[in-house]
Structure formats: C-alpha cells, structure tokens
C-alpha cells in the first residue's frame, strides 16, 4: 500500500485536521503516529507548503532506491505526519524544522510529496513501489 500526500496522512493513528476535540480524528492506524498542523510543529514557511523541497533519506529503503542524495520532490500540504516510532520514518524535508517526507511500516508506505508531479525522481519512486509488489 502506498499512500500519497493526504493518503500518507490517513495511515496515521490520529490527525488534527478537522478534529472537533483534542484527541483528534481517527486515522487508519497502519503506521502509528499523529498528523499535526505545520505551524504547530514549528514550521516557519508559508502554509500550505507548496513547491519543491529536498528530501533526505534517513535509511536505505527500496522505495527510494536509485535516487541521488538530496533529490527535490513536489509538495502541497499544511499538515505533517509525526510517526510514533522513529524507525518508521524513511525520509524528511525541511519546512523550517524537519518534517516527514516518507514513512514505512512493513508493506505500508507513504509519501507526503507527490511523486506523480515530481518528474523523473517521482517516476522512479513509483517504479520502485511497483517493483515491491508480489507477482
């Protein structure tokens, strides 16, 4: 499963977007964590964050294979996923503070960026994902 943008955010246990109470809005809980507003995380840039940002891998992962270090991807978001377990964080981007750009827990993956709008690097991410699927 690959969640893209809000699809990645839905993978979380809870989210603050549209939440009527402090506990937040329930998510799918496939990757434990919480989705929070960028300003609440200390982000200093314009919200929503729209545009190209460098993505820095935190560990080696098949989803990010064959990509040069510090590759730019296209983002459109006002919220960010904060995983409960740092091991679930594949990559981050800088919005004044580091925020999750990609997560993975087992066969569940997510990208905050839009691979389909990120040119060759985005197509490589999609090819990498398709290569993970069992035949």
Short mmCIF file of N, CA and C in Angstrom, two decimals:
data_model
loop_
_atom_site.label_atom_id
_atom_site.label_comp_id
_atom_site.label_asym_id
_atom_site.label_seq_id
_atom_site.Cartn_x
_atom_site.Cartn_y
_atom_site.Cartn_z
N UNK A 1 0.85 -1.18 0.00
CA UNK A 1 0.00 0.00 0.00
C UNK A 1 0.89 1.23 0.00
N UNK A 2 0.61 2.15 -0.92
CA UNK A 2 1.33 3.43 -0.97
C UNK A 2 0.32 4.55 -0.84
N UNK A 3 0.43 5.31 0.24
CA UNK A 3 -0.40 6.49 0.45
C UNK A 3 0.36 7.71 0.01
N UNK A 4 -0.25 8.55 -0.81
CA UNK A 4 0.39 9.75 -1.33
C UNK A 4 -0.31 10.98 -0.77
N UNK A 5 0.47 11.90 -0.22
CA UNK A 5 0.00 13.17 0.35
C UNK A 5 -1.01 12.90 1.47
N UNK A 6 -2.27 13.29 1.28
CA UNK A 6 -3.26 13.02 2.33
C UNK A 6 -3.43 11.51 2.54
N UNK A 7 -3.12 10.72 1.52
CA UNK A 7 -3.15 9.26 1.66
C UNK A 7 -2.13 8.79 2.69
N UNK A 8 -0.97 9.43 2.75
CA UNK A 8 0.01 9.12 3.79
C UNK A 8 -0.53 9.52 5.15
N UNK A 9 -1.15 10.67 5.21
CA UNK A 9 -1.68 11.16 6.49
C UNK A 9 -2.77 10.23 7.03
N UNK A 10 -3.56 9.64 6.14
CA UNK A 10 -4.61 8.71 6.57
C UNK A 10 -4.04 7.44 7.22
N UNK A 11 -2.78 7.14 6.94
CA UNK A 11 -2.15 5.95 7.52
C UNK A 11 -1.93 6.11 9.03
N UNK A 12 -1.91 7.33 9.52
CA UNK A 12 -1.64 7.62 10.93
C UNK A 12 -2.78 7.14 11.84
N UNK A 13 -2.47 7.08 13.12
CA UNK A 13 -3.48 6.72 14.13
C UNK A 13 -4.50 7.83 14.33
N UNK A 14 -4.02 9.08 14.31
CA UNK A 14 -4.87 10.23 14.57
C UNK A 14 -4.37 11.43 13.79
N UNK A 15 -5.28 12.38 13.57
CA UNK A 15 -4.90 13.61 12.90
C UNK A 15 -5.63 14.79 13.48
N UNK A 16 -5.00 15.95 13.39
CA UNK A 16 -5.59 17.17 13.93
C UNK A 16 -6.46 17.90 12.92
N UNK A 17 -6.32 17.60 11.64
CA UNK A 17 -7.10 18.31 10.62
C UNK A 17 -8.58 17.97 10.77
N UNK A 18 -9.38 19.01 10.92
CA UNK A 18 -10.81 18.82 11.06
C UNK A 18 -11.24 18.22 12.38
N UNK A 19 -10.33 18.11 13.34
CA UNK A 19 -10.65 17.49 14.63
C UNK A 19 -11.52 18.41 15.47
N UNK A 20 -12.59 17.85 16.00
CA UNK A 20 -13.51 18.62 16.84
C UNK A 20 -13.09 18.59 18.31
N UNK A 21 -12.13 17.75 18.66
CA UNK A 21 -11.69 17.63 20.05
C UNK A 21 -10.20 17.33 20.10
N UNK A 22 -9.61 17.47 21.27
CA UNK A 22 -8.16 17.34 21.44
C UNK A 22 -7.63 15.96 21.08
N UNK A 23 -8.45 14.93 21.16
CA UNK A 23 -7.99 13.58 20.84
C UNK A 23 -7.71 13.41 19.35
N UNK A 24 -8.26 14.30 18.53
CA UNK A 24 -8.02 14.23 17.10
C UNK A 24 -9.02 13.35 16.38
N UNK A 25 -8.87 13.31 15.07
CA UNK A 25 -9.71 12.49 14.21
C UNK A 25 -9.02 11.16 13.99
N UNK A 26 -9.71 10.04 14.18
CA UNK A 26 -9.06 8.74 13.97
C UNK A 26 -8.62 8.55 12.52
N UNK A 27 -7.46 7.92 12.38
CA UNK A 27 -6.96 7.52 11.07
C UNK A 27 -7.01 6.00 10.97
N UNK A 28 -6.35 5.46 9.97
CA UNK A 28 -6.33 4.01 9.76
C UNK A 28 -5.44 3.29 10.77
N UNK A 29 -4.45 3.98 11.34
CA UNK A 29 -3.57 3.38 12.33
C UNK A 29 -2.61 2.35 11.76
N UNK A 30 -2.35 2.37 10.46
CA UNK A 30 -1.44 1.40 9.85
C UNK A 30 0.02 1.73 10.13
N UNK A 31 0.30 3.01 10.34
CA UNK A 31 1.61 3.48 10.79
C UNK A 31 1.32 4.37 11.99
N UNK A 32 1.56 3.88 13.20
CA UNK A 32 1.21 4.67 14.39
C UNK A 32 1.87 6.04 14.39
N UNK A 33 1.06 7.05 14.65
CA UNK A 33 1.56 8.41 14.70
C UNK A 33 0.40 9.39 14.63
N UNK A 34 0.75 10.67 14.57
CA UNK A 34 -0.25 11.72 14.56
C UNK A 34 0.08 12.72 13.46
N UNK A 35 -0.95 13.24 12.82
CA UNK A 35 -0.79 14.27 11.81
C UNK A 35 -1.10 15.61 12.47
N UNK A 36 -0.14 16.54 12.35
CA UNK A 36 -0.27 17.83 13.02
C UNK A 36 -0.08 18.97 12.03
N UNK A 37 -0.65 20.13 12.35
CA UNK A 37 -0.50 21.32 11.51
C UNK A 37 0.96 21.76 11.49
N UNK A 38 1.43 22.17 10.32
CA UNK A 38 2.82 22.60 10.18
C UNK A 38 3.21 23.70 11.15
N UNK A 39 2.40 24.76 11.34
CA UNK A 39 2.80 25.80 12.29
C UNK A 39 2.97 25.27 13.72
N UNK A 40 2.13 24.31 14.12
CA UNK A 40 2.23 23.73 15.45
C UNK A 40 3.50 22.92 15.66
N UNK A 41 4.12 22.50 14.56
CA UNK A 41 5.39 21.75 14.64
C UNK A 41 6.59 22.68 14.61
N UNK A 42 6.34 23.99 14.43
CA UNK A 42 7.43 24.96 14.40
C UNK A 42 7.86 25.35 13.01
N UNK A 43 7.11 24.97 12.00
CA UNK A 43 7.46 25.33 10.63
C UNK A 43 7.35 26.84 10.45
N UNK A 44 8.33 27.41 9.81
CA UNK A 44 8.41 28.86 9.68
C UNK A 44 8.02 29.38 8.30
N UNK A 45 7.82 28.49 7.34
CA UNK A 45 7.49 28.90 5.98
C UNK A 45 6.00 29.13 5.79
N UNK A 46 5.65 29.47 4.57
CA UNK A 46 4.25 29.70 4.19
C UNK A 46 3.47 28.39 4.28
N UNK A 47 2.23 28.49 4.78
CA UNK A 47 1.34 27.34 4.88
C UNK A 47 0.09 27.67 4.10
N UNK A 48 -0.34 26.81 3.19
CA UNK A 48 0.23 25.49 2.94
C UNK A 48 1.58 25.59 2.25
N UNK A 49 2.40 24.60 2.52
CA UNK A 49 3.71 24.49 1.88
C UNK A 49 3.47 23.95 0.47
N UNK A 50 3.76 24.74 -0.53
CA UNK A 50 3.56 24.35 -1.92
C UNK A 50 4.87 24.59 -2.66
N UNK A 51 5.39 23.54 -3.27
CA UNK A 51 6.58 23.70 -4.09
C UNK A 51 7.57 22.57 -3.91
N UNK A 52 8.75 22.80 -4.45
CA UNK A 52 9.81 21.79 -4.49
C UNK A 52 10.65 21.89 -3.24
N UNK A 53 10.95 20.75 -2.66
CA UNK A 53 11.82 20.68 -1.48
C UNK A 53 12.73 19.46 -1.60
N UNK A 54 13.90 19.60 -1.03
CA UNK A 54 14.85 18.48 -0.97
C UNK A 54 14.33 17.46 0.03
N UNK A 55 14.43 16.19 -0.35
CA UNK A 55 14.08 15.08 0.53
C UNK A 55 15.36 14.36 0.91
N UNK A 56 15.55 14.17 2.21
CA UNK A 56 16.75 13.50 2.72
C UNK A 56 16.35 12.15 3.33
N UNK A 57 16.92 11.09 2.79
CA UNK A 57 16.65 9.74 3.30
C UNK A 57 17.27 9.57 4.68
N UNK A 58 16.57 8.87 5.57
CA UNK A 58 17.08 8.57 6.90
C UNK A 58 17.68 7.18 6.96
N UNK A 59 17.28 6.35 6.02
CA UNK A 59 17.81 4.99 5.95
C UNK A 59 17.62 4.48 4.53
N UNK A 60 18.33 3.42 4.22
CA UNK A 60 18.19 2.81 2.91
C UNK A 60 16.83 2.10 2.83
N UNK A 61 16.15 2.28 1.72
CA UNK A 61 14.85 1.65 1.53
C UNK A 61 14.60 1.45 0.05
N UNK A 62 14.00 0.33 -0.33
CA UNK A 62 13.72 0.08 -1.75
C UNK A 62 12.88 1.18 -2.41
N UNK A 63 11.98 1.82 -1.66
CA UNK A 63 11.14 2.87 -2.25
C UNK A 63 11.98 4.02 -2.78
N UNK A 64 13.11 4.28 -2.13
CA UNK A 64 13.95 5.42 -2.50
C UNK A 64 15.21 5.00 -3.27
N UNK A 65 15.24 3.77 -3.74
CA UNK A 65 16.41 3.26 -4.46
C UNK A 65 16.64 4.03 -5.76
N UNK A 66 17.90 4.13 -6.15
CA UNK A 66 18.32 4.75 -7.41
C UNK A 66 18.02 6.24 -7.48
N UNK A 67 17.90 6.88 -6.32
CA UNK A 67 17.71 8.32 -6.29
C UNK A 67 18.96 8.97 -5.71
N UNK A 68 19.44 10.04 -6.33
CA UNK A 68 20.59 10.74 -5.76
C UNK A 68 20.24 11.36 -4.40
N UNK A 69 21.25 11.56 -3.58
CA UNK A 69 21.04 12.23 -2.30
C UNK A 69 20.47 13.62 -2.56
N UNK A 70 19.62 14.08 -1.65
CA UNK A 70 19.06 15.44 -1.71
C UNK A 70 18.28 15.71 -2.99
N UNK A 71 17.45 14.76 -3.39
CA UNK A 71 16.59 14.92 -4.56
C UNK A 71 15.40 15.81 -4.21
N UNK A 72 15.00 16.68 -5.14
CA UNK A 72 13.82 17.54 -4.97
C UNK A 72 12.56 16.79 -5.35
N UNK A 73 11.49 17.00 -4.56
CA UNK A 73 10.17 16.48 -4.87
C UNK A 73 9.15 17.60 -4.66
N UNK A 74 7.97 17.43 -5.25
CA UNK A 74 6.93 18.45 -5.20
C UNK A 74 5.96 18.17 -4.05
N UNK A 75 5.72 19.19 -3.22
CA UNK A 75 4.86 19.09 -2.05
C UNK A 75 3.70 20.07 -2.14
N UNK A 76 2.56 19.67 -1.56
CA UNK A 76 1.41 20.55 -1.33
C UNK A 76 0.78 20.06 -0.04
N UNK A 77 1.04 20.75 1.09
CA UNK A 77 0.48 20.29 2.36
C UNK A 77 0.54 21.37 3.43
N UNK A 78 -0.38 21.25 4.38
CA UNK A 78 -0.41 22.14 5.53
C UNK A 78 -0.27 21.37 6.83
N UNK A 79 -0.18 20.04 6.73
CA UNK A 79 -0.06 19.15 7.88
C UNK A 79 1.09 18.19 7.64
N UNK A 80 1.61 17.62 8.72
CA UNK A 80 2.72 16.68 8.59
C UNK A 80 2.50 15.50 9.53
N UNK A 81 2.94 14.35 9.08
CA UNK A 81 2.86 13.09 9.83
C UNK A 81 4.03 13.03 10.81
N UNK A 82 3.73 12.75 12.07
CA UNK A 82 4.77 12.56 13.09
C UNK A 82 4.64 11.12 13.58
N UNK A 83 5.50 10.21 13.07
CA UNK A 83 5.38 8.80 13.48
C UNK A 83 5.75 8.60 14.94
N UNK A 84 5.04 7.68 15.60
CA UNK A 84 5.37 7.35 17.00
C UNK A 84 6.74 6.70 17.10
N UNK A 85 7.08 5.86 16.13
CA UNK A 85 8.34 5.14 16.12
C UNK A 85 9.26 5.76 15.08
N UNK A 86 10.40 6.35 15.49
CA UNK A 86 11.31 6.96 14.53
C UNK A 86 11.79 5.99 13.44
N UNK A 87 11.75 4.69 13.71
CA UNK A 87 12.15 3.70 12.71
C UNK A 87 11.20 3.68 11.51
N UNK A 88 9.98 4.21 11.66
CA UNK A 88 9.02 4.26 10.57
C UNK A 88 9.28 5.42 9.61
N UNK A 89 10.18 6.33 9.98
CA UNK A 89 10.48 7.49 9.14
C UNK A 89 11.53 7.12 8.10
N UNK A 90 11.17 7.18 6.82
CA UNK A 90 12.11 6.90 5.73
C UNK A 90 12.90 8.13 5.33
N UNK A 91 12.22 9.28 5.27
CA UNK A 91 12.87 10.49 4.77
C UNK A 91 12.16 11.71 5.33
N UNK A 92 12.88 12.83 5.32
CA UNK A 92 12.29 14.08 5.80
C UNK A 92 12.61 15.21 4.83
N UNK A 93 11.92 16.32 5.02
CA UNK A 93 12.18 17.54 4.28
C UNK A 93 12.19 18.69 5.28
N UNK A 94 12.75 19.81 4.88
CA UNK A 94 12.89 20.95 5.78
C UNK A 94 11.81 21.98 5.51
N UNK A 95 11.01 22.27 6.52
CA UNK A 95 10.00 23.33 6.47
C UNK A 95 10.27 24.32 7.59
N UNK A 96 11.55 24.62 7.82
CA UNK A 96 11.95 25.39 8.99
C UNK A 96 12.31 24.46 10.12
N UNK A 97 11.70 23.32 10.14
CA UNK A 97 12.03 22.17 11.00
C UNK A 97 11.87 20.93 10.13
N UNK A 98 12.56 19.84 10.48
CA UNK A 98 12.38 18.63 9.66
C UNK A 98 10.97 18.06 9.85
N UNK A 99 10.34 17.68 8.74
CA UNK A 99 9.04 17.00 8.78
C UNK A 99 9.11 15.77 7.89
N UNK A 100 8.26 14.81 8.17
CA UNK A 100 8.26 13.54 7.44
C UNK A 100 7.93 13.77 5.97
N UNK A 101 8.77 13.20 5.10
CA UNK A 101 8.51 13.20 3.66
C UNK A 101 8.09 11.82 3.19
N UNK A 102 8.52 10.77 3.91
CA UNK A 102 8.15 9.40 3.56
C UNK A 102 8.22 8.54 4.82
N UNK A 103 7.27 7.60 4.91
CA UNK A 103 7.21 6.66 6.04
C UNK A 103 7.04 5.24 5.51
N UNK A 104 7.40 4.29 6.36
CA UNK A 104 7.18 2.89 6.02
C UNK A 104 7.08 2.06 7.28
N UNK A 105 6.09 1.20 7.30
CA UNK A 105 5.96 0.16 8.32
C UNK A 105 5.57 -1.10 7.57
N UNK A 106 6.51 -2.02 7.45
CA UNK A 106 6.26 -3.25 6.69
C UNK A 106 5.94 -2.93 5.24
N UNK A 107 4.82 -3.46 4.76
CA UNK A 107 4.41 -3.25 3.37
C UNK A 107 3.55 -2.01 3.19
N UNK A 108 3.44 -1.18 4.22
CA UNK A 108 2.66 0.05 4.17
C UNK A 108 3.64 1.22 4.06
N UNK A 109 3.51 1.98 2.96
CA UNK A 109 4.41 3.10 2.69
C UNK A 109 3.61 4.35 2.44
N UNK A 110 4.24 5.49 2.65
CA UNK A 110 3.59 6.76 2.36
C UNK A 110 4.60 7.82 1.98
N UNK A 111 4.18 8.71 1.08
CA UNK A 111 4.98 9.88 0.73
C UNK A 111 4.13 11.13 0.93
N UNK A 112 4.68 12.13 1.60
CA UNK A 112 3.98 13.40 1.72
C UNK A 112 4.05 14.15 0.39
N UNK A 113 5.14 13.98 -0.33
CA UNK A 113 5.29 14.61 -1.63
C UNK A 113 4.46 13.86 -2.68
N UNK A 114 4.30 14.51 -3.81
CA UNK A 114 3.54 13.95 -4.93
C UNK A 114 4.52 13.37 -5.95
N UNK A 115 4.73 12.05 -5.97
CA UNK A 115 5.63 11.50 -6.98
C UNK A 115 5.15 11.76 -8.40
N UNK A 116 3.84 11.75 -8.60
CA UNK A 116 3.29 11.93 -9.95
C UNK A 116 3.51 13.34 -10.49
N UNK A 117 3.89 14.30 -9.62
CA UNK A 117 4.17 15.67 -10.04
C UNK A 117 5.65 16.01 -9.88
N UNK A 118 6.46 15.00 -9.58
CA UNK A 118 7.87 15.24 -9.25
C UNK A 118 8.84 14.80 -10.35
N UNK A 119 8.38 14.74 -11.57
CA UNK A 119 9.27 14.45 -12.68
C UNK A 119 9.91 13.08 -12.60
N UNK A 120 11.14 13.00 -13.11
CA UNK A 120 11.84 11.70 -13.19
C UNK A 120 12.04 11.06 -11.83
N UNK A 121 12.36 11.85 -10.82
CA UNK A 121 12.56 11.28 -9.48
C UNK A 121 11.27 10.66 -8.96
N UNK A 122 10.15 11.33 -9.19
CA UNK A 122 8.86 10.79 -8.78
C UNK A 122 8.51 9.52 -9.51
N UNK A 123 8.78 9.49 -10.79
CA UNK A 123 8.52 8.26 -11.55
C UNK A 123 9.39 7.12 -11.05
N UNK A 124 10.62 7.43 -10.62
CA UNK A 124 11.48 6.38 -10.07
C UNK A 124 10.88 5.83 -8.78
N UNK A 125 10.33 6.70 -7.94
CA UNK A 125 9.67 6.24 -6.70
C UNK A 125 8.51 5.31 -7.06
N UNK A 126 7.70 5.69 -8.03
CA UNK A 126 6.57 4.85 -8.43
C UNK A 126 7.04 3.52 -9.02
N UNK A 127 8.10 3.54 -9.83
CA UNK A 127 8.67 2.29 -10.36
C UNK A 127 9.18 1.42 -9.22
N UNK A 128 9.84 2.05 -8.26
CA UNK A 128 10.35 1.29 -7.11
C UNK A 128 9.20 0.63 -6.36
N UNK A 129 8.11 1.37 -6.16
CA UNK A 129 6.95 0.80 -5.46
C UNK A 129 6.39 -0.38 -6.24
N UNK A 130 6.22 -0.21 -7.53
CA UNK A 130 5.67 -1.31 -8.34
C UNK A 130 6.57 -2.53 -8.31
N UNK A 131 7.87 -2.32 -8.18
CA UNK A 131 8.80 -3.43 -8.07
C UNK A 131 8.70 -4.18 -6.76
N UNK A 132 8.08 -3.58 -5.75
CA UNK A 132 7.91 -4.21 -4.45
C UNK A 132 6.72 -5.18 -4.45
N UNK A 133 5.77 -4.96 -5.37
CA UNK A 133 4.53 -5.74 -5.37
C UNK A 133 4.81 -7.20 -5.72
N UNK A 134 4.22 -8.14 -4.96
CA UNK A 134 4.40 -9.55 -5.31
C UNK A 134 3.65 -9.88 -6.60
N UNK A 135 4.22 -10.78 -7.37
CA UNK A 135 3.59 -11.17 -8.64
C UNK A 135 2.72 -12.40 -8.45
#
